[in-house]
């Protein structure tokens, strides 16, 4: 069973998400009402996925993402928020979020997103994808100031990267391209190295910005 931690400052929201996910067969391994508490709960519970609200008093979602990264906690984070704002989306993804959904999603969409992230994939709400891509192409490079130019990718690496951008997990990429899952992992590692990216999401952001993906 997939295990999650729910981080939201509103008790009623946390309880509602817990009830819905448990009906769908997803175990809620812990809850937190803010970023500082979330760090401890996530470290102790070791969930498969974290559901994280962005706007919380004092220690918000971006702060939480940055602290998780500093501590080396690599649990996939799915932002679940009411804020449909391009700047926040980009900040969250660049801080390490692997997914971004609005709270008006259906239970089926939410559980699918949770399982996608648990399997190593990424997911951004389709309603904001087009705006996000336009913002990436017109904004600064996501890999950080002074990043080296991206090295050229092979045809196979481009195939893998395109599927990563569509939210495919390694297992799904392996099936789609008739490769061993270990081979896909090696391709992903090489892509991260060539694009000077810290994770899959950052690699996609940089590839889009530099026109490697369209």
C-alpha positions as protocol buffer text, in pm:
chain_id: "A"
residue {
  index: 1
  type: UNK
  ca { x: 0 y: 0 z: 0 }
}
residue {
  index: 2
  type: UNK
  ca { x: 127 y: 349 z: -88 }
}
residue {
  index: 3
  type: UNK
  ca { x: 198 y: 558 z: 224 }
}
residue {
  index: 4
  type: UNK
  ca { x: 173 y: 938 z: 238 }
}
residue {
  index: 5
  type: UNK
  ca { x: 219 y: 1226 z: 479 }
}
residue {
  index: 6
  type: UNK
  ca { x: -28 y: 1514 z: 452 }
}
residue {
  index: 7
  type: UNK
  ca { x: 100 y: 1865 z: 531 }
}
residue {
  index: 8
  type: UNK
  ca { x: -164 y: 2139 z: 555 }
}
residue {
  index: 9
  type: UNK
  ca { x: -231 y: 2404 z: 820 }
}
residue {
  index: 10
  type: UNK
  ca { x: -609 y: 2342 z: 813 }
}
residue {
  index: 11
  type: UNK
  ca { x: -721 y: 2049 z: 1029 }
}
residue {
  index: 12
  type: UNK
  ca { x: -1042 y: 1996 z: 834 }
}
residue {
  index: 13
  type: UNK
  ca { x: -853 y: 1975 z: 505 }
}
residue {
  index: 14
  type: UNK
  ca { x: -607 y: 1721 z: 645 }
}
residue {
  index: 15
  type: UNK
  ca { x: -890 y: 1508 z: 784 }
}
residue {
  index: 16
  type: UNK
  ca { x: -1080 y: 1526 z: 455 }
}
residue {
  index: 17
  type: UNK
  ca { x: -777 y: 1423 z: 249 }
}
residue {
  index: 18
  type: UNK
  ca { x: -706 y: 1138 z: 492 }
}
residue {
  index: 19
  type: UNK
  ca { x: -1062 y: 1005 z: 468 }
}
residue {
  index: 20
  type: UNK
  ca { x: -1066 y: 1019 z: 88 }
}
residue {
  index: 21
  type: UNK
  ca { x: -725 y: 858 z: 42 }
}
residue {
  index: 22
  type: UNK
  ca { x: -800 y: 576 z: 283 }
}
residue {
  index: 23
  type: UNK
  ca { x: -1116 y: 497 z: 86 }
}
residue {
  index: 24
  type: UNK
  ca { x: -894 y: 476 z: -224 }
}
residue {
  index: 25
  type: UNK
  ca { x: -649 y: 239 z: -56 }
}
residue {
  index: 26
  type: UNK
  ca { x: -375 y: 491 z: 23 }
}
residue {
  index: 27
  type: UNK
  ca { x: -241 y: 487 z: 379 }
}
residue {
  index: 28
  type: UNK
  ca { x: -188 y: 822 z: 555 }
}
residue {
  index: 29
  type: UNK
  ca { x: 122 y: 758 z: 765 }
}
residue {
  index: 30
  type: UNK
  ca { x: 131 y: 1100 z: 927 }
}
residue {
  index: 31
  type: UNK
  ca { x: 7 y: 1459 z: 930 }
}
residue {
  index: 32
  type: UNK
  ca { x: 163 y: 1798 z: 999 }
}
residue {
  index: 33
  type: UNK
  ca { x: 16 y: 2147 z: 1029 }
}
residue {
  index: 34
  type: UNK
  ca { x: 325 y: 2334 z: 912 }
}
residue {
  index: 35
  type: UNK
  ca { x: 671 y: 2310 z: 764 }
}
residue {
  index: 36
  type: UNK
  ca { x: 874 y: 2265 z: 1082 }
}
residue {
  index: 37
  type: UNK
  ca { x: 655 y: 1982 z: 1209 }
}
residue {
  index: 38
  type: UNK
  ca { x: 648 y: 1830 z: 860 }
}
residue {
  index: 39
  type: UNK
  ca { x: 1026 y: 1780 z: 851 }
}
residue {
  index: 40
  type: UNK
  ca { x: 1015 y: 1567 z: 1166 }
}
residue {
  index: 41
  type: UNK
  ca { x: 704 y: 1372 z: 1066 }
}
residue {
  index: 42
  type: UNK
  ca { x: 844 y: 1291 z: 720 }
}
residue {
  index: 43
  type: UNK
  ca { x: 1180 y: 1184 z: 861 }
}
residue {
  index: 44
  type: UNK
  ca { x: 1008 y: 954 z: 1112 }
}
residue {
  index: 45
  type: UNK
  ca { x: 730 y: 811 z: 892 }
}
residue {
  index: 46
  type: UNK
  ca { x: 938 y: 760 z: 574 }
}
residue {
  index: 47
  type: UNK
  ca { x: 635 y: 784 z: 343 }
}
residue {
  index: 48
  type: UNK
  ca { x: 633 y: 709 z: -29 }
}
residue {
  index: 49
  type: UNK
  ca { x: 492 y: 1055 z: -111 }
}
residue {
  index: 50
  type: UNK
  ca { x: 433 y: 1385 z: 71 }
}
residue {
  index: 51
  type: UNK
  ca { x: 122 y: 1594 z: -2 }
}
residue {
  index: 52
  type: UNK
  ca { x: 221 y: 1953 z: 71 }
}
residue {
  index: 53
  type: UNK
  ca { x: 23 y: 2276 z: 86 }
}
residue {
  index: 54
  type: UNK
  ca { x: 220 y: 2588 z: -11 }
}
residue {
  index: 55
  type: UNK
  ca { x: 62 y: 2871 z: 185 }
}
residue {
  index: 56
  type: UNK
  ca { x: 103 y: 2802 z: 556 }
}
residue {
  index: 57
  type: UNK
  ca { x: 188 y: 3041 z: 844 }
}
residue {
  index: 58
  type: UNK
  ca { x: 558 y: 3098 z: 920 }
}
residue {
  index: 59
  type: UNK
  ca { x: 712 y: 2786 z: 761 }
}
residue {
  index: 60
  type: UNK
  ca { x: 545 y: 2751 z: 423 }
}
residue {
  index: 61
  type: UNK
  ca { x: 568 y: 2490 z: 149 }
}
residue {
  index: 62
  type: UNK
  ca { x: 871 y: 2640 z: -28 }
}
residue {
  index: 63
  type: UNK
  ca { x: 1059 y: 2656 z: 303 }
}
residue {
  index: 64
  type: UNK
  ca { x: 967 y: 2292 z: 365 }
}
residue {
  index: 65
  type: UNK
  ca { x: 1089 y: 2180 z: 21 }
}
residue {
  index: 66
  type: UNK
  ca { x: 1420 y: 2359 z: 71 }
}
residue {
  index: 67
  type: UNK
  ca { x: 1472 y: 2208 z: 418 }
}
residue {
  index: 68
  type: UNK
  ca { x: 1394 y: 1858 z: 289 }
}
residue {
  index: 69
  type: UNK
  ca { x: 1654 y: 1903 z: 16 }
}
residue {
  index: 70
  type: UNK
  ca { x: 1912 y: 2034 z: 264 }
}
residue {
  index: 71
  type: UNK
  ca { x: 1859 y: 1728 z: 483 }
}
residue {
  index: 72
  type: UNK
  ca { x: 1890 y: 1492 z: 189 }
}
residue {
  index: 73
  type: UNK
  ca { x: 1534 y: 1364 z: 227 }
}
residue {
  index: 74
  type: UNK
  ca { x: 1438 y: 1253 z: -124 }
}
residue {
  index: 75
  type: UNK
  ca { x: 1075 y: 1157 z: -66 }
}
residue {
  index: 76
  type: UNK
  ca { x: 872 y: 1276 z: -370 }
}
residue {
  index: 77
  type: UNK
  ca { x: 663 y: 1582 z: -287 }
}
residue {
  index: 78
  type: UNK
  ca { x: 327 y: 1652 z: -451 }
}
residue {
  index: 79
  type: UNK
  ca { x: 216 y: 2011 z: -397 }
}
residue {
  index: 80
  type: UNK
  ca { x: -161 y: 2021 z: -338 }
}
residue {
  index: 81
  type: UNK
  ca { x: -283 y: 2378 z: -316 }
}
residue {
  index: 82
  type: UNK
  ca { x: -550 y: 2628 z: -414 }
}
residue {
  index: 83
  type: UNK
  ca { x: -296 y: 2869 z: -564 }
}
residue {
  index: 84
  type: UNK
  ca { x: -289 y: 2858 z: -944 }
}
residue {
  index: 85
  type: UNK
  ca { x: 3 y: 3097 z: -975 }
}
residue {
  index: 86
  type: UNK
  ca { x: 287 y: 3055 z: -1228 }
}
residue {
  index: 87
  type: UNK
  ca { x: 550 y: 3201 z: -996 }
}
residue {
  index: 88
  type: UNK
  ca { x: 458 y: 2964 z: -715 }
}
residue {
  index: 89
  type: UNK
  ca { x: 454 y: 2665 z: -950 }
}
residue {
  index: 90
  type: UNK
  ca { x: 805 y: 2742 z: -1074 }
}
residue {
  index: 91
  type: UNK
  ca { x: 933 y: 2814 z: -723 }
}
residue {
  index: 92
  type: UNK
  ca { x: 795 y: 2482 z: -599 }
}
residue {
  index: 93
  type: UNK
  ca { x: 936 y: 2279 z: -887 }
}
residue {
  index: 94
  type: UNK
  ca { x: 1275 y: 2445 z: -864 }
}
residue {
  index: 95
  type: UNK
  ca { x: 1277 y: 2382 z: -487 }
}
residue {
  index: 96
  type: UNK
  ca { x: 1234 y: 2010 z: -554 }
}
residue {
  index: 97
  type: UNK
  ca { x: 861 y: 1934 z: -587 }
}
residue {
  index: 98
  type: UNK
  ca { x: 789 y: 1644 z: -823 }
}
residue {
  index: 99
  type: UNK
  ca { x: 425 y: 1731 z: -881 }
}
residue {
  index: 100
  type: UNK
  ca { x: 178 y: 2020 z: -858 }
}
residue {
  index: 101
  type: UNK
  ca { x: -200 y: 1983 z: -837 }
}
residue {
  index: 102
  type: UNK
  ca { x: -485 y: 2213 z: -744 }
}
residue {
  index: 103
  type: UNK
  ca { x: -727 y: 2114 z: -470 }
}
residue {
  index: 104
  type: UNK
  ca { x: -1018 y: 2098 z: -714 }
}
residue {
  index: 105
  type: UNK
  ca { x: -891 y: 1762 z: -848 }
}
residue {
  index: 106
  type: UNK
  ca { x: -1102 y: 1449 z: -824 }
}
residue {
  index: 107
  type: UNK
  ca { x: -1009 y: 1165 z: -591 }
}
residue {
  index: 108
  type: UNK
  ca { x: -915 y: 955 z: -894 }
}
residue {
  index: 109
  type: UNK
  ca { x: -679 y: 1226 z: -1020 }
}
residue {
  index: 110
  type: UNK
  ca { x: -523 y: 1266 z: -677 }
}
residue {
  index: 111
  type: UNK
  ca { x: -463 y: 895 z: -621 }
}
residue {
  index: 112
  type: UNK
  ca { x: -323 y: 858 z: -974 }
}
residue {
  index: 113
  type: UNK
  ca { x: -82 y: 1144 z: -904 }
}
residue {
  index: 114
  type: UNK
  ca { x: 25 y: 992 z: -571 }
}
residue {
  index: 115
  type: UNK
  ca { x: 99 y: 658 z: -734 }
}
residue {
  index: 116
  type: UNK
  ca { x: 278 y: 824 z: -1026 }
}
residue {
  index: 117
  type: UNK
  ca { x: 516 y: 1000 z: -788 }
}
residue {
  index: 118
  type: UNK
  ca { x: 558 y: 687 z: -574 }
}
residue {
  index: 119
  type: UNK
  ca { x: 669 y: 504 z: -891 }
}
residue {
  index: 120
  type: UNK
  ca { x: 931 y: 769 z: -968 }
}
residue {
  index: 121
  type: UNK
  ca { x: 731 y: 985 z: -1210 }
}
residue {
  index: 122
  type: UNK
  ca { x: 639 y: 1353 z: -1215 }
}
residue {
  index: 123
  type: UNK
  ca { x: 305 y: 1525 z: -1267 }
}
residue {
  index: 124
  type: UNK
  ca { x: 185 y: 1883 z: -1315 }
}
residue {
  index: 125
  type: UNK
  ca { x: -184 y: 1971 z: -1347 }
}
residue {
  index: 126
  type: UNK
  ca { x: -273 y: 1995 z: -1718 }
}
residue {
  index: 127
  type: UNK
  ca { x: -459 y: 2322 z: -1653 }
}
residue {
  index: 128
  type: UNK
  ca { x: -132 y: 2500 z: -1577 }
}
residue {
  index: 129
  type: UNK
  ca { x: 110 y: 2311 z: -1802 }
}
residue {
  index: 130
  type: UNK
  ca { x: 88 y: 2542 z: -2105 }
}
residue {
  index: 131
  type: UNK
  ca { x: 137 y: 2856 z: -1897 }
}
residue {
  index: 132
  type: UNK
  ca { x: 422 y: 2690 z: -1711 }
}
residue {
  index: 133
  type: UNK
  ca { x: 607 y: 2599 z: -2031 }
}
residue {
  index: 134
  type: UNK
  ca { x: 573 y: 2955 z: -2164 }
}
residue {
  index: 135
  type: UNK
  ca { x: 712 y: 3091 z: -1837 }
}
residue {
  index: 136
  type: UNK
  ca { x: 1005 y: 2848 z: -1843 }
}
residue {
  index: 137
  type: UNK
  ca { x: 1096 y: 2940 z: -2201 }
}
residue {
  index: 138
  type: UNK
  ca { x: 1091 y: 3313 z: -2128 }
}
residue {
  index: 139
  type: UNK
  ca { x: 1249 y: 3300 z: -1780 }
}
residue {
  index: 140
  type: UNK
  ca { x: 1602 y: 3245 z: -1648 }
}
residue {
  index: 141
  type: UNK
  ca { x: 1766 y: 2902 z: -1673 }
}
residue {
  index: 142
  type: UNK
  ca { x: 1632 y: 2678 z: -1395 }
}
residue {
  index: 143
  type: UNK
  ca { x: 1961 y: 2508 z: -1318 }
}
residue {
  index: 144
  type: UNK
  ca { x: 2095 y: 2811 z: -1131 }
}
residue {
  index: 145
  type: UNK
  ca { x: 2305 y: 3108 z: -1225 }
}
residue {
  index: 146
  type: UNK
  ca { x: 2621 y: 3032 z: -1415 }
}
residue {
  index: 147
  type: UNK
  ca { x: 2523 y: 2679 z: -1510 }
}
residue {
  index: 148
  type: UNK
  ca { x: 2740 y: 2525 z: -1781 }
}
residue {
  index: 149
  type: UNK
  ca { x: 2589 y: 2479 z: -2128 }
}
residue {
  index: 150
  type: UNK
  ca { x: 2402 y: 2151 z: -2158 }
}
residue {
  index: 151
  type: UNK
  ca { x: 2593 y: 1869 z: -2324 }
}
residue {
  index: 152
  type: UNK
  ca { x: 2434 y: 1716 z: -2633 }
}
residue {
  index: 153
  type: UNK
  ca { x: 2200 y: 1426 z: -2563 }
}
residue {
  index: 154
  type: UNK
  ca { x: 2191 y: 1110 z: -2771 }
}
residue {
  index: 155
  type: UNK
  ca { x: 1875 y: 1008 z: -2956 }
}
residue {
  index: 156
  type: UNK
  ca { x: 1794 y: 746 z: -2691 }
}
residue {
  index: 157
  type: UNK
  ca { x: 1851 y: 994 z: -2409 }
}
residue {
  index: 158
  type: UNK
  ca { x: 1610 y: 1236 z: -2579 }
}
residue {
  index: 159
  type: UNK
  ca { x: 1349 y: 960 z: -2601 }
}
residue {
  index: 160
  type: UNK
  ca { x: 1389 y: 892 z: -2230 }
}
residue {
  index: 161
  type: UNK
  ca { x: 1380 y: 1262 z: -2143 }
}
residue {
  index: 162
  type: UNK
  ca { x: 1057 y: 1315 z: -2341 }
}
residue {
  index: 163
  type: UNK
  ca { x: 889 y: 1039 z: -2141 }
}
residue {
  index: 164
  type: UNK
  ca { x: 1025 y: 1180 z: -1815 }
}
residue {
  index: 165
  type: UNK
  ca { x: 868 y: 1513 z: -1913 }
}
residue {
  index: 166
  type: UNK
  ca { x: 534 y: 1337 z: -1962 }
}
residue {
  index: 167
  type: UNK
  ca { x: 550 y: 1202 z: -1607 }
}
residue {
  index: 168
  type: UNK
  ca { x: 652 y: 843 z: -1686 }
}
residue {
  index: 169
  type: UNK
  ca { x: 825 y: 646 z: -1411 }
}
residue {
  index: 170
  type: UNK
  ca { x: 1134 y: 440 z: -1493 }
}
residue {
  index: 171
  type: UNK
  ca { x: 931 y: 118 z: -1512 }
}
residue {
  index: 172
  type: UNK
  ca { x: 688 y: 276 z: -1760 }
}
residue {
  index: 173
  type: UNK
  ca { x: 972 y: 416 z: -1972 }
}
residue {
  index: 174
  type: UNK
  ca { x: 1131 y: 71 z: -1982 }
}
residue {
  index: 175
  type: UNK
  ca { x: 807 y: -82 z: -2109 }
}
residue {
  index: 176
  type: UNK
  ca { x: 750 y: 194 z: -2366 }
}
residue {
  index: 177
  type: UNK
  ca { x: 1103 y: 172 z: -2510 }
}
residue {
  index: 178
  type: UNK
  ca { x: 1154 y: -204 z: -2464 }
}
residue {
  index: 179
  type: UNK
  ca { x: 1450 y: -151 z: -2231 }
}
residue {
  index: 180
  type: UNK
  ca { x: 1556 y: -296 z: -1897 }
}
residue {
  index: 181
  type: UNK
  ca { x: 1464 y: -74 z: -1603 }
}
residue {
  index: 182
  type: UNK
  ca { x: 1832 y: -60 z: -1502 }
}
residue {
  index: 183
  type: UNK
  ca { x: 1919 y: 73 z: -1847 }
}
residue {
  index: 184
  type: UNK
  ca { x: 1658 y: 348 z: -1809 }
}
residue {
  index: 185
  type: UNK
  ca { x: 1805 y: 444 z: -1470 }
}
residue {
  index: 186
  type: UNK
  ca { x: 2148 y: 473 z: -1629 }
}
residue {
  index: 187
  type: UNK
  ca { x: 2008 y: 694 z: -1907 }
}
residue {
  index: 188
  type: UNK
  ca { x: 1836 y: 919 z: -1651 }
}
residue {
  index: 189
  type: UNK
  ca { x: 2160 y: 953 z: -1451 }
}
residue {
  index: 190
  type: UNK
  ca { x: 2347 y: 1049 z: -1768 }
}
residue {
  index: 191
  type: UNK
  ca { x: 2077 y: 1303 z: -1862 }
}
residue {
  index: 192
  type: UNK
  ca { x: 2102 y: 1468 z: -1519 }
}
residue {
  index: 193
  type: UNK
  ca { x: 2480 y: 1486 z: -1554 }
}
residue {
  index: 194
  type: UNK
  ca { x: 2469 y: 1632 z: -1905 }
}
residue {
  index: 195
  type: UNK
  ca { x: 2204 y: 1890 z: -1816 }
}
residue {
  index: 196
  type: UNK
  ca { x: 2373 y: 1978 z: -1485 }
}
residue {
  index: 197
  type: UNK
  ca { x: 2038 y: 1911 z: -1314 }
}
residue {
  index: 198
  type: UNK
  ca { x: 1987 y: 1795 z: -956 }
}
residue {
  index: 199
  type: UNK
  ca { x: 1674 y: 1591 z: -1029 }
}
residue {
  index: 200
  type: UNK
  ca { x: 1431 y: 1482 z: -1302 }
}
residue {
  index: 201
  type: UNK
  ca { x: 1206 y: 1787 z: -1271 }
}
residue {
  index: 202
  type: UNK
  ca { x: 1498 y: 2028 z: -1293 }
}
residue {
  index: 203
  type: UNK
  ca { x: 1626 y: 1841 z: -1600 }
}
residue {
  index: 204
  type: UNK
  ca { x: 1292 y: 1886 z: -1777 }
}
residue {
  index: 205
  type: UNK
  ca { x: 1279 y: 2256 z: -1683 }
}
residue {
  index: 206
  type: UNK
  ca { x: 1625 y: 2316 z: -1824 }
}
residue {
  index: 207
  type: UNK
  ca { x: 1559 y: 2111 z: -2137 }
}
residue {
  index: 208
  type: UNK
  ca { x: 1245 y: 2315 z: -2207 }
}
residue {
  index: 209
  type: UNK
  ca { x: 1422 y: 2645 z: -2143 }
}
residue {
  index: 210
  type: UNK
  ca { x: 1710 y: 2559 z: -2378 }
}
residue {
  index: 211
  type: UNK
  ca { x: 1482 y: 2425 z: -2649 }
}
residue {
  index: 212
  type: UNK
  ca { x: 1602 y: 2065 z: -2615 }
}
residue {
  index: 213
  type: UNK
  ca { x: 1238 y: 1968 z: -2560 }
}
residue {
  index: 214
  type: UNK
  ca { x: 947 y: 2140 z: -2729 }
}
